Amino acid sequence: MRADLAALSRILAVVNRTALWIAGIGLVLMTIFVAWQVFGRYVLNQSPSWTEPASLLLMSWFILLGSAVGVRDGNHLGFEIALHYAPHGLRQIMLAVTEVLVMIFGGAMAWYGTELAVETWSAAMPGLPIPQGFDYVPLAVGGVLIALFALEKLVRLLLAGEEVPLVRVDEPHLVPVKD
Amino acid sequence: MEIWVLFGVFTLLLIIGTPVAFCLGIASLATVLYMQLPPVVVFQQLNSGMNAFAMMAIPFFIYAGDLMMRGGIADRLIRLAAGLVGHLRGGLGQVNVVASTLFGGISGSAIADASAIGGIMIPQMEKRGYAKDYSVNVTVNAAIIALLIPPSHNMIIYSIAAGGTISVADLFTAGVVPGLLLAAALMITAYIVAIRRGYPADPFPGFRMLAYFLVSAVPGILLIFIIFGGVRSGVFTATESSCIAVVYALLVTLFVYREMNWESFVEATLGAVRTTAMVLLVIGTASAFGWLMAFLQVPQATIELMRAVSDNPIVVLLLINVILLVLGTFMDMAPMIIICTPIFLPVIKAFGIDPVHFGVILILNAGIGLNTPPVGSVLFVGCAVGKITIGEAMKTIWPFLGASIAVLLLVTYIPGLSLWLPALFR
């Protein structure tokens, strides 16, 4: 059981890392696109029309992938005082409720993101030769990952009693995480 | 009733420790289900809330701040600040405030400011015999200056939350005087506390060294003028200027200072992704939450409530400030702005208060909230950098918090502090 859990966590760690790197590449590309837009306007005297929708699409990707990574690594900022002072059993319940709700939210995001993508698939995106529906794909993928990572934390909490995120009052969440 | 579902679920989840981004999202989803609206609207609002070209300025400014922190720009600004004010009493405390102001002028993020300046200054201050709580408190309060000195991505969030009707250039300009005022107030406080505790002053390095420090910091300082000048003159949009800040920071750290290597670059990029994703997810879910509040006519109810309490703008502003300070203790900056702007903007307009002036009040107020637990992200970062507990920092934070609140009151009741400079440019 523990070995299975560890194996699952290793796989999800790779997924997590991949998502983070894709998001990072997205940020770099976004920088290049917008820089190209400025360069095009002032140096080449023509504003490329694809840079704005393309960089917006990249931003959706890296926000939602990055958010999912944040769920797994416990980066999202919250109010932790009550968690800290709650007795052990209650704390487990509070953490479990949070993970279940985050999982449901992620699931809903994936479901309705897919629905939005399907509905708008036949329309063309202004400025780019791809379907409008692409706008909602990050929502769907990010939602799946958020639900998956929340599920992992829930399983680890229930089976191994691991409190992830660890409750840290003195070293709280928003510490920039080093890789 | 719907409104109680919205706020009730939000508060309950907040208490059990659900991250704020999800508190907002889940409360919105629950309310939509309760009202039997199609749940898809929540995700439409979420997506459109974070998906605007103007929003891109946020990742770019955060990214630029991360690059500057790791590529040697922050170090040189600190050295310049040390040359300028290190010889005053409590020298390193003064240096900290001036360095934060300069770095805030190029990064615009309070968290970047606290980790960049604090990361360098707190250990140095410790070595020279300053107590850690003093170092941390100076750092975290000085970091708030970054929110007011342009470029500040929070001003951009405010402009977007106000429906894009308020000029970013005006907001940027309006923050300058209040930012400098806050810097002055914190320097005075740092000075007084330093005298009481008997902290030393450093020797003046001489004008030759000072000139050298200035020259080596010039590439960083130039960025202030590029961004501010570009946005003010309308040559670039705020988003474009933020992207130029990233490119410029990369060029300077790679080719002028030559301190950027592959590891630091990756670290800065992934760090920026984590921070930005966090900020923008909250903005997305806060947009859904704000949309529901507008749907449930919360802003109208607030105006009526305010009118029932008083028709005097001075009282109303005080009331709004108190509400914002309380909200600020458990809300982070971005969701505060996204949620409070649509509620309070109609109120202040009804009372004849300038939206640009109110933007400065809102941002300074929410900024003070970043240093008050239970949710105080800048205080948390400062304590983590200084390796002290939040309780230890809180014991001696009061003079600095008091100075910040005094500046908030000045900014609130003297509109000229915010509006004089933008008027000069018109």
Coordinates of C-alpha atoms in Angstrom, one line a residue:
Chain A
M1 CA 0.0 0.0 0.0
R2 CA 2.7 2.5 1.0
A3 CA 4.8 1.4 -1.9
D4 CA 2.0 2.0 -4.3
L5 CA 1.4 5.4 -2.7
A6 CA 5.0 6.3 -3.1
A7 CA 5.0 5.2 -6.7
L8 CA 1.9 7.2 -7.4
S9 CA 3.5 10.2 -5.8
R10 CA 6.7 9.8 -7.9
I11 CA 4.6 9.8 -11.1
L12 CA 2.7 12.8 -10.1
A13 CA 5.9 14.6 -9.1
V14 CA 7.0 14.1 -12.7
V15 CA 3.7 15.4 -14.0
N16 CA 4.0 18.4 -11.6
R17 CA 7.6 19.2 -12.7
T18 CA 6.6 18.9 -16.4
A19 CA 3.6 21.3 -15.9
L20 CA 5.9 23.8 -14.2
W21 CA 8.5 23.7 -17.0
I22 CA 5.8 24.0 -19.7
A23 CA 4.4 27.0 -17.8
G24 CA 7.9 28.5 -17.5
I25 CA 8.5 28.1 -21.3
G26 CA 5.1 29.7 -21.8
L27 CA 6.2 32.8 -19.8
V28 CA 9.4 33.1 -21.8
L29 CA 7.5 32.7 -25.1
M30 CA 5.0 35.3 -24.0
T31 CA 7.8 37.7 -23.3
I32 CA 9.2 37.1 -26.8
F33 CA 5.8 37.6 -28.4
V34 CA 5.0 40.9 -26.7
A35 CA 8.6 42.2 -27.3
W36 CA 8.2 41.3 -31.0
Q37 CA 5.0 43.3 -31.0
V38 CA 6.7 46.4 -29.8
F39 CA 9.7 45.9 -32.1
G40 CA 7.3 45.3 -35.0
R41 CA 5.4 48.5 -34.3
Y42 CA 8.4 50.8 -33.9
V43 CA 11.1 49.3 -36.0
L44 CA 9.3 47.4 -38.8
N45 CA 6.4 49.8 -38.8
Q46 CA 3.8 47.1 -38.8
S47 CA 2.0 45.6 -35.8
P48 CA 1.8 41.9 -36.0
S49 CA -1.8 40.9 -35.3
W50 CA -1.1 37.4 -34.0
T51 CA 1.0 38.4 -31.0
E52 CA -1.8 39.6 -28.7
P53 CA -4.1 36.5 -29.0
A54 CA -1.1 34.2 -29.0
S55 CA 0.4 35.6 -25.8
L56 CA -3.0 35.6 -24.1
L57 CA -3.4 32.0 -24.9
L58 CA 0.0 31.3 -23.4
M59 CA -0.9 33.2 -20.3
S60 CA -4.0 31.1 -19.8
W61 CA -1.8 28.0 -20.0
F62 CA 0.8 29.1 -17.6
I63 CA -1.7 30.4 -15.0
L64 CA -3.7 27.2 -15.0
L65 CA -0.7 24.9 -15.1
G66 CA 1.1 27.0 -12.5
S67 CA -2.1 27.0 -10.3
A68 CA -2.2 23.2 -10.4
V69 CA 1.5 23.0 -9.4
G70 CA 0.6 25.4 -6.6
V71 CA -2.1 23.0 -5.4
R72 CA 0.4 20.2 -5.2
D73 CA 3.1 22.2 -3.6
G74 CA 0.8 24.0 -1.2
N75 CA 1.7 27.5 -2.5
H76 CA -1.8 29.0 -2.5
L77 CA -2.2 31.4 0.3
G78 CA -4.8 30.8 3.0
F79 CA -5.7 31.5 6.5
E80 CA -3.9 28.9 8.6
I81 CA -4.3 30.0 12.2
A82 CA -7.3 27.8 12.9
L83 CA -5.6 24.8 11.3
H84 CA -2.6 25.4 13.6
Y85 CA -4.6 25.5 16.8
A86 CA -7.2 22.8 16.0
P87 CA -6.7 19.5 17.7
H88 CA -5.3 16.7 15.5
G89 CA -8.6 15.0 14.6
L90 CA -10.3 18.2 13.7
R91 CA -7.4 19.4 11.7
Q92 CA -7.5 16.2 9.6
I93 CA -11.2 16.8 8.9
M94 CA -10.6 20.5 8.0
L95 CA -7.8 19.5 5.6
A96 CA -9.8 16.7 4.1
V97 CA -12.8 19.0 3.5
T98 CA -10.5 21.4 1.7
E99 CA -9.1 18.8 -0.5
V100 CA -12.5 17.4 -1.4
L101 CA -13.8 20.8 -2.3
V102 CA -10.7 21.7 -4.3
M103 CA -11.1 18.4 -6.1
I104 CA -14.8 19.2 -6.9
F105 CA -13.9 22.7 -8.0
G106 CA -11.1 21.3 -10.3
G107 CA -13.5 18.7 -11.6
A108 CA -16.1 21.3 -12.4
M109 CA -13.5 23.5 -14.0
A110 CA -12.4 20.6 -16.3
W111 CA -16.1 19.7 -17.1
Y112 CA -17.3 23.2 -17.9
G113 CA -14.0 24.1 -19.5
T114 CA -14.5 21.2 -21.9
E115 CA -18.1 22.2 -22.5
L116 CA -17.0 25.8 -23.4
A117 CA -14.3 24.5 -25.7
V118 CA -16.6 22.2 -27.5
E119 CA -19.3 24.9 -27.9
T120 CA -16.8 27.4 -29.4
W121 CA -14.8 25.0 -31.5
S122 CA -16.4 25.8 -34.8
A123 CA -15.7 29.6 -34.5
A124 CA -12.3 30.9 -35.6
M125 CA -10.1 32.8 -33.1
P126 CA -9.6 36.4 -34.1
G127 CA -6.0 36.9 -35.2
L128 CA -4.9 33.2 -35.2
P129 CA -5.7 30.4 -37.6
I130 CA -7.1 28.1 -34.8
P131 CA -10.5 27.4 -33.4
Q132 CA -11.8 29.8 -30.7
G133 CA -12.3 26.8 -28.5
F134 CA -8.6 26.7 -27.8
D135 CA -9.2 29.5 -25.3
Y136 CA -10.9 27.1 -22.9
V137 CA -8.5 24.1 -23.2
P138 CA -6.2 25.4 -20.5
L139 CA -9.2 25.6 -18.2
A140 CA -10.0 21.9 -18.9
V141 CA -6.5 20.6 -18.5
G142 CA -5.7 22.8 -15.5
G143 CA -8.9 21.6 -13.9
V144 CA -8.0 18.0 -14.4
L145 CA -4.6 18.5 -12.8
I146 CA -6.0 20.5 -9.9
A147 CA -8.5 17.7 -9.2
L148 CA -5.8 15.1 -9.6
F149 CA -3.3 16.8 -7.2
A150 CA -6.0 17.4 -4.6
L151 CA -7.0 13.8 -4.8
E152 CA -3.4 12.8 -4.3
K153 CA -3.2 15.0 -1.2
L154 CA -6.5 13.6 0.1
V155 CA -5.3 10.0 -0.3
R156 CA -2.0 10.8 1.4
L157 CA -3.8 12.5 4.2
L158 CA -6.3 9.7 4.8
L159 CA -4.0 6.7 4.3
A160 CA -0.6 8.0 5.5
G161 CA -1.9 10.7 7.8
E162 CA 0.4 13.1 6.0
E163 CA -0.7 16.7 6.4
V164 CA 0.1 18.2 3.0
P165 CA 0.4 21.1 3.0
L166 CA 2.2 20.8 6.3
V167 CA 0.7 23.4 8.6
R168 CA 3.4 26.0 9.2
V169 CA 2.6 29.0 11.2
D170 CA 6.1 30.3 11.5
E171 CA 7.1 29.4 8.0
P172 CA 3.9 30.1 6.1
H173 CA 2.9 29.4 2.6
L174 CA 4.1 32.3 0.7
V175 CA 7.7 31.5 1.0
P176 CA 9.2 31.6 -2.5
V177 CA 9.8 27.9 -3.2
K178 CA 13.2 27.1 -4.5
D179 CA 13.7 24.3 -7.0
Chain B
M1 CA -30.5 34.8 1.1
E2 CA -28.2 34.2 -1.9
I3 CA -25.9 36.8 -0.5
W4 CA -25.6 34.8 2.7
V5 CA -24.7 31.7 0.8
L6 CA -22.0 33.6 -1.0
F7 CA -20.4 35.2 2.1
G8 CA -21.2 32.3 4.4
V9 CA -19.5 29.7 2.3
F10 CA -16.6 32.0 1.8
T11 CA -16.1 32.7 5.5
L12 CA -16.5 29.1 6.5
L13 CA -13.9 27.9 4.0
L14 CA -11.6 30.7 5.0
I15 CA -11.7 29.6 8.6
I16 CA -11.0 25.9 7.8
G17 CA -7.9 26.9 6.0
T18 CA -8.9 26.5 2.3
P19 CA -6.6 28.7 0.1
V20 CA -8.3 32.0 -0.6
A21 CA -8.4 31.4 -4.4
F22 CA -10.5 28.3 -3.8
C23 CA -12.7 29.9 -1.1
L24 CA -13.7 32.5 -3.6
G25 CA -14.3 30.0 -6.4
I26 CA -16.1 27.4 -4.4
A27 CA -18.3 30.1 -2.7
S28 CA -19.2 31.4 -6.2
L29 CA -20.0 27.9 -7.5
A30 CA -22.1 27.1 -4.4
T31 CA -24.1 30.4 -4.8
V32 CA -24.7 29.8 -8.5
L33 CA -25.9 26.3 -7.8
Y34 CA -28.2 27.6 -5.0
M35 CA -29.6 30.2 -7.4
Q36 CA -30.0 27.5 -10.1
L37 CA -28.0 29.5 -12.6
P38 CA -25.9 27.5 -15.1
P39 CA -22.6 26.8 -13.2
V40 CA -20.6 27.4 -16.4
V41 CA -20.9 31.2 -15.8
V42 CA -18.5 30.9 -12.9
F43 CA -15.8 29.5 -15.2
Q44 CA -16.6 32.0 -18.0
Q45 CA -16.1 34.8 -15.5
L46 CA -13.0 33.2 -14.1
N47 CA -11.5 32.9 -17.6
S48 CA -12.4 36.3 -18.8
G49 CA -11.2 37.8 -15.4
M50 CA -7.7 36.7 -15.9
N51 CA -7.5 36.7 -19.6
A52 CA -7.1 40.4 -20.6
F53 CA -4.1 41.8 -22.4
A54 CA -3.8 44.4 -19.6
M55 CA -3.4 41.6 -17.0
M56 CA -0.2 40.5 -18.7
A57 CA 1.6 43.3 -17.0
I58 CA 1.4 41.3 -13.8
P59 CA 3.4 38.3 -14.8
F60 CA 5.9 40.6 -16.6
F61 CA 6.5 42.9 -13.6
I62 CA 6.8 39.9 -11.3
Y63 CA 9.2 38.3 -13.7
A64 CA 11.3 41.4 -14.1
G65 CA 11.5 41.7 -10.3
D66 CA 12.7 38.1 -10.0
L67 CA 15.4 38.6 -12.7
M68 CA 16.6 41.9 -11.1
M69 CA 16.8 40.3 -7.7
R70 CA 18.9 37.4 -8.9
G71 CA 21.0 39.3 -11.5
G72 CA 22.8 41.9 -9.3
I73 CA 20.5 44.9 -9.9
A74 CA 19.2 44.7 -6.3
D75 CA 22.7 44.5 -4.8
R76 CA 23.8 47.7 -6.6
L77 CA 20.8 49.6 -5.5
I78 CA 21.5 48.6 -1.9
R79 CA 25.1 49.7 -2.3
L80 CA 23.9 53.1 -3.6
A81 CA 21.4 53.4 -0.7
A82 CA 24.2 52.5 1.7
G83 CA 26.4 55.3 0.3
L84 CA 23.5 57.8 0.5
V85 CA 22.1 57.2 4.0
G86 CA 24.3 54.7 5.8
H87 CA 25.9 57.4 7.9
L88 CA 22.6 58.3 9.5
R89 CA 21.7 56.9 12.9
G90 CA 20.4 53.3 12.5
G91 CA 22.2 53.4 9.2
L92 CA 21.3 50.0 7.8
G93 CA 17.6 50.6 8.7
Q94 CA 17.7 53.8 6.6
V95 CA 19.5 52.0 3.9
N96 CA 16.8 49.4 3.8
V97 CA 14.1 52.0 3.3
V98 CA 15.9 53.8 0.6
A99 CA 16.9 50.6 -1.2
S100 CA 13.2 49.4 -1.0
T101 CA 12.1 52.7 -2.6
L102 CA 14.6 52.4 -5.4
F103 CA 13.9 48.7 -6.0
G104 CA 10.2 49.4 -5.8
G105 CA 10.7 51.9 -8.5
I106 CA 11.9 49.1 -10.8
S107 CA 10.0 46.1 -9.7
G108 CA 6.7 47.3 -8.2
S109 CA 6.0 44.1 -6.3
A110 CA 6.0 44.3 -2.5
I111 CA 6.8 40.6 -2.2
A112 CA 9.7 40.8 -4.6
D113 CA 10.9 43.9 -2.7
A114 CA 10.8 42.2 0.7
S115 CA 12.6 39.1 -0.5
A116 CA 15.2 40.9 -2.6
I117 CA 16.0 43.6 -0.1
G118 CA 15.4 41.6 3.0
G119 CA 17.4 38.7 1.6
I120 CA 20.5 40.9 1.4
M121 CA 19.9 43.4 4.2
I122 CA 18.6 41.3 7.1
P123 CA 21.7 39.1 7.3
Q124 CA 23.9 42.2 7.0
M125 CA 22.0 44.0 9.7
E126 CA 22.2 40.9 12.0
K127 CA 26.0 40.9 11.6
R128 CA 26.2 44.5 12.6
G129 CA 24.3 43.9 15.8
Y130 CA 20.8 44.9 14.8
A131 CA 18.0 42.8 16.4
K132 CA 16.2 40.6 13.9
D133 CA 12.8 41.9 14.7
Y134 CA 13.9 45.5 13.8
S135 CA 15.4 44.4 10.5
V136 CA 12.3 42.4 9.6
N137 CA 9.9 45.2 10.5
V138 CA 11.9 47.8 8.6
T139 CA 12.0 45.5 5.6
V140 CA 8.4 44.5 5.4
N141 CA 7.1 48.0 6.0
A142 CA 9.4 49.5 3.5
A143 CA 8.3 46.9 1.0
I144 CA 4.9 48.6 0.9
I145 CA 6.5 51.6 -0.7
A146 CA 6.9 49.5 -3.9
L147 CA 3.2 49.4 -4.3
L148 CA 3.0 53.1 -4.6
I149 CA 6.1 54.0 -6.6
P150 CA 5.5 53.3 -10.3
P151 CA 5.5 50.8 -11.9
S152 CA 3.0 49.0 -9.6
H153 CA 1.1 46.2 -11.1
N154 CA -1.6 46.7 -8.4
M155 CA -2.4 50.0 -9.9
I156 CA -3.0 48.1 -13.1
I157 CA -5.3 45.7 -11.4
Y158 CA -7.2 48.6 -10.0
S159 CA -7.5 50.2 -13.4
I160 CA -8.8 46.9 -14.8
A161 CA -11.2 46.3 -11.9
A162 CA -12.6 49.8 -12.5
G163 CA -13.5 48.8 -16.0
G164 CA -10.5 50.4 -17.6
T165 CA -11.9 53.8 -17.2
I166 CA -9.0 55.2 -15.1
S167 CA -5.7 55.9 -16.8
V168 CA -2.8 53.8 -15.7
A169 CA -0.5 56.7 -16.4
D170 CA -2.4 58.9 -13.9
L171 CA -2.4 56.2 -11.3
F172 CA 1.3 55.6 -11.7
T173 CA 1.9 59.4 -11.3
A174 CA -0.5 59.7 -8.4
G175 CA 1.5 57.1 -6.3
V176 CA 4.8 59.0 -6.4
V177 CA 4.3 61.6 -3.7
P178 CA 2.5 59.2 -1.3
G179 CA 5.2 56.7 -1.9
L180 CA 7.9 59.2 -1.0
L181 CA 6.0 60.4 2.0
L182 CA 5.7 56.8 3.3
A183 CA 9.5 56.4 2.7
A184 CA 10.1 59.5 4.7
A185 CA 7.8 58.4 7.5
L186 CA 9.5 55.0 7.8
M187 CA 12.9 56.6 7.8
I188 CA 12.0 58.8 10.7
T189 CA 10.5 55.9 12.6
A190 CA 13.6 53.7 11.9
Y191 CA 15.7 56.6 13.2
I192 CA 13.8 57.1 16.4
V193 CA 13.7 53.4 17.2
A194 CA 17.4 53.1 16.4
I195 CA 18.2 55.9 18.9
R196 CA 16.2 54.2 21.6
R197 CA 17.9 50.9 20.9
G198 CA 21.4 52.5 20.5
Y199 CA 22.1 51.2 17.0
P200 CA 25.2 52.5 15.2
A201 CA 25.7 54.7 12.2
D202 CA 28.2 53.7 9.4
P203 CA 30.9 56.1 8.3
F204 CA 30.2 58.1 5.1
P205 CA 32.1 56.5 2.3
G206 CA 33.2 59.8 0.6
F207 CA 31.9 61.4 -2.5
R208 CA 34.2 59.4 -4.8
M209 CA 32.8 56.1 -3.7
L210 CA 29.3 57.5 -3.8
A211 CA 29.8 58.6 -7.4
Y212 CA 31.1 55.1 -8.2
F213 CA 28.1 53.4 -6.5
L214 CA 25.8 55.7 -8.4
V215 CA 27.3 55.0 -11.8
S216 CA 27.2 51.2 -11.2
A217 CA 23.5 51.5 -10.2
V218 CA 22.5 53.6 -13.2
P219 CA 21.5 50.8 -15.6
G220 CA 18.9 49.7 -13.0
I221 CA 17.7 53.2 -12.2
L222 CA 17.3 53.9 -15.9
L223 CA 14.6 51.4 -16.0
I224 CA 12.4 53.6 -13.9
F225 CA 12.6 56.3 -16.5
I226 CA 12.0 54.0 -19.4
I227 CA 8.9 52.5 -17.9
F228 CA 7.5 55.7 -16.4
G229 CA 8.4 57.8 -19.4
G230 CA 7.1 55.2 -21.8
V231 CA 3.7 54.9 -20.1
R232 CA 3.3 58.6 -19.3
S233 CA 4.0 59.7 -22.9
G234 CA 1.8 56.9 -24.3
V235 CA 4.7 55.4 -26.3
F236 CA 4.0 52.1 -24.7
T237 CA 1.0 50.6 -23.1
A238 CA 1.5 49.5 -19.5
T239 CA 1.7 45.8 -20.7
E240 CA 4.3 46.6 -23.3
S241 CA 6.4 48.6 -20.8
S242 CA 6.3 45.6 -18.4
C243 CA 7.5 43.4 -21.1
I244 CA 10.3 45.8 -21.9
A245 CA 11.2 45.8 -18.3
V246 CA 11.8 42.0 -18.5
V247 CA 13.9 42.3 -21.7
Y248 CA 15.8 45.2 -20.3
A249 CA 16.5 43.3 -17.0
L250 CA 17.7 40.3 -18.9
L251 CA 20.0 42.4 -21.1
V252 CA 21.5 44.3 -18.1
T253 CA 22.0 41.3 -15.9
L254 CA 23.4 39.2 -18.8
F255 CA 25.6 41.7 -20.6
V256 CA 26.3 44.7 -18.3
Y257 CA 26.5 43.1 -14.9
R258 CA 27.2 39.5 -16.2
E259 CA 25.7 38.0 -13.1
M260 CA 22.9 36.0 -14.7
N261 CA 23.6 32.4 -15.4
W262 CA 21.4 29.5 -16.5
E263 CA 20.5 28.4 -13.0
S264 CA 19.5 31.8 -11.9
F265 CA 17.5 32.3 -15.1
V266 CA 15.6 29.1 -14.6
E267 CA 15.1 29.9 -10.9
A268 CA 13.7 33.3 -11.7
T269 CA 11.4 32.0 -14.5
L270 CA 9.9 29.2 -12.5
G271 CA 9.7 31.4 -9.4
A272 CA 7.8 34.0 -11.4
V273 CA 5.5 31.3 -12.8
R274 CA 4.6 30.1 -9.3
T275 CA 4.0 33.6 -7.9
T276 CA 2.1 34.8 -11.0
A277 CA -0.1 31.7 -11.2
M278 CA -1.1 32.2 -7.6
V279 CA -1.9 35.9 -8.1
L280 CA -3.8 35.4 -11.3
L281 CA -5.9 32.4 -10.1
V282 CA -7.1 34.5 -7.2
I283 CA -7.9 37.3 -9.7
G284 CA -9.9 34.9 -11.8
T285 CA -11.9 33.4 -8.9
A286 CA -12.3 36.9 -7.4
S287 CA -13.8 38.1 -10.7
A288 CA -16.4 35.4 -10.5
F289 CA -17.1 36.3 -6.9
G290 CA -17.3 40.0 -7.8
W291 CA -19.6 39.3 -10.8
L292 CA -22.0 37.5 -8.4
M293 CA -21.8 40.4 -5.9
A294 CA -22.7 42.8 -8.7
F295 CA -25.5 40.5 -9.8
L296 CA -26.8 40.5 -6.2
Q297 CA -26.6 44.3 -6.1
V298 CA -24.2 44.5 -3.3
P299 CA -22.7 47.8 -4.5
Q300 CA -26.1 49.5 -4.5
A301 CA -26.8 48.2 -1.0
T302 CA -23.4 49.5 0.1
I303 CA -24.1 53.0 -1.2
E304 CA -27.5 53.1 0.6
L305 CA -25.9 51.8 3.8
M306 CA -23.2 54.5 3.6
R307 CA -25.7 57.2 2.9
A308 CA -27.7 56.0 5.9
V309 CA -24.6 56.3 8.1
S310 CA -23.5 59.7 6.9
D311 CA -23.5 62.1 4.0
N312 CA -20.1 63.6 4.9
P313 CA -17.3 62.4 2.6
I314 CA -14.8 62.6 5.5
V315 CA -16.8 60.2 7.6
V316 CA -17.5 57.9 4.6
L317 CA -13.8 57.8 3.7
L318 CA -12.9 56.9 7.3
L319 CA -15.5 54.2 7.3
I320 CA -14.3 52.8 4.0
N321 CA -10.7 52.9 5.4
V322 CA -11.6 51.0 8.5
I323 CA -13.6 48.4 6.4
L324 CA -10.6 48.0 4.1
L325 CA -8.1 47.7 6.9
V326 CA -10.2 44.9 8.5
L327 CA -10.7 43.1 5.2
G328 CA -6.9 43.6 4.5
T329 CA -6.0 41.6 7.6
F330 CA -7.3 38.4 6.0
M331 CA -7.4 39.1 2.3
D332 CA -4.4 39.4 -0.1
M333 CA -3.9 42.4 -2.3
A334 CA -5.2 41.3 -5.6
P335 CA -8.5 39.8 -4.5
M336 CA -9.0 42.9 -2.3
I337 CA -8.7 45.2 -5.2
I338 CA -10.8 43.1 -7.6
I339 CA -13.6 42.7 -5.0
C340 CA -13.6 46.1 -3.3
T341 CA -13.2 48.3 -6.4
P342 CA -16.7 47.5 -7.9
I343 CA -18.3 48.0 -4.4
F344 CA -16.6 51.2 -3.3
L345 CA -16.0 52.9 -6.6
P346 CA -19.7 53.9 -7.1
V347 CA -19.8 54.9 -3.4
I348 CA -16.8 57.3 -3.6
K349 CA -18.1 58.6 -6.9
A350 CA -21.4 59.3 -5.3
F351 CA -19.6 61.3 -2.7
G352 CA -17.5 63.2 -5.2
I353 CA -14.2 61.6 -4.4
D354 CA -11.7 61.3 -7.3
P355 CA -11.2 57.7 -8.5
V356 CA -7.5 58.2 -8.9
H357 CA -7.2 59.5 -5.4
F358 CA -9.3 56.5 -4.2
G359 CA -7.0 54.1 -6.0
V360 CA -4.0 55.4 -4.0
I361 CA -6.0 55.0 -0.8
L362 CA -7.1 51.5 -1.7
I363 CA -3.6 50.3 -2.6
L364 CA -1.9 51.8 0.4
N365 CA -4.6 50.4 2.7
A366 CA -4.4 46.9 1.2
G367 CA -0.6 47.2 1.3
I368 CA -0.8 47.8 5.1
G369 CA -2.9 44.6 5.2
L370 CA 0.0 42.7 3.7
N371 CA 1.8 43.2 7.0
T372 CA -1.0 42.2 9.4
P373 CA -1.7 38.5 10.2
P374 CA -3.5 36.2 9.8
V375 CA -3.0 36.7 6.1
G376 CA 0.0 39.0 5.6
S377 CA 2.0 37.7 2.7
V378 CA 4.8 40.3 2.9
L379 CA 5.2 39.9 6.7
F380 CA 5.4 36.2 6.1
V381 CA 8.1 36.5 3.5
G382 CA 10.0 38.9 5.7
C383 CA 9.8 36.6 8.7
A384 CA 10.9 33.6 6.6
V385 CA 13.9 35.5 5.3
G386 CA 14.8 36.8 8.8
K387 CA 14.0 33.4 10.4
I388 CA 11.9 34.8 13.2
T389 CA 8.3 33.9 14.1
I390 CA 5.5 36.2 13.2
G391 CA 4.8 36.6 16.9
E392 CA 8.3 38.0 17.5
A393 CA 7.9 40.5 14.6
M394 CA 4.5 41.6 15.7
K395 CA 5.7 42.6 19.2
T396 CA 7.7 45.5 17.8
I397 CA 6.0 46.2 14.5
W398 CA 3.7 48.9 16.0
P399 CA 5.8 52.0 15.5
F400 CA 6.2 51.1 11.8
L401 CA 2.6 50.1 11.3
G402 CA 1.6 53.3 13.1
A403 CA 3.7 55.4 10.7
S404 CA 2.1 53.6 7.7
I405 CA -1.4 54.3 9.0
A406 CA -0.5 57.9 9.7
V407 CA 0.5 58.2 6.1
L408 CA -2.7 56.5 5.0
L409 CA -4.7 59.1 6.9
L410 CA -2.7 62.0 5.3
V411 CA -3.2 60.5 1.9
T412 CA -6.9 60.0 2.5
Y413 CA -7.6 63.5 3.7
I414 CA -5.2 65.5 1.6
P415 CA -6.3 64.7 -2.0
G416 CA -3.5 67.0 -3.3
L417 CA -0.8 64.5 -2.2
S418 CA -2.1 62.1 -4.9
L419 CA -3.7 64.5 -7.4
W420 CA -1.2 67.3 -7.6
L421 CA 1.5 65.5 -9.7
P422 CA -0.9 63.9 -12.3
A423 CA -2.5 67.3 -12.8
L424 CA 0.9 68.7 -13.7
F425 CA 1.2 66.3 -16.6
R426 CA -2.2 67.0 -18.0

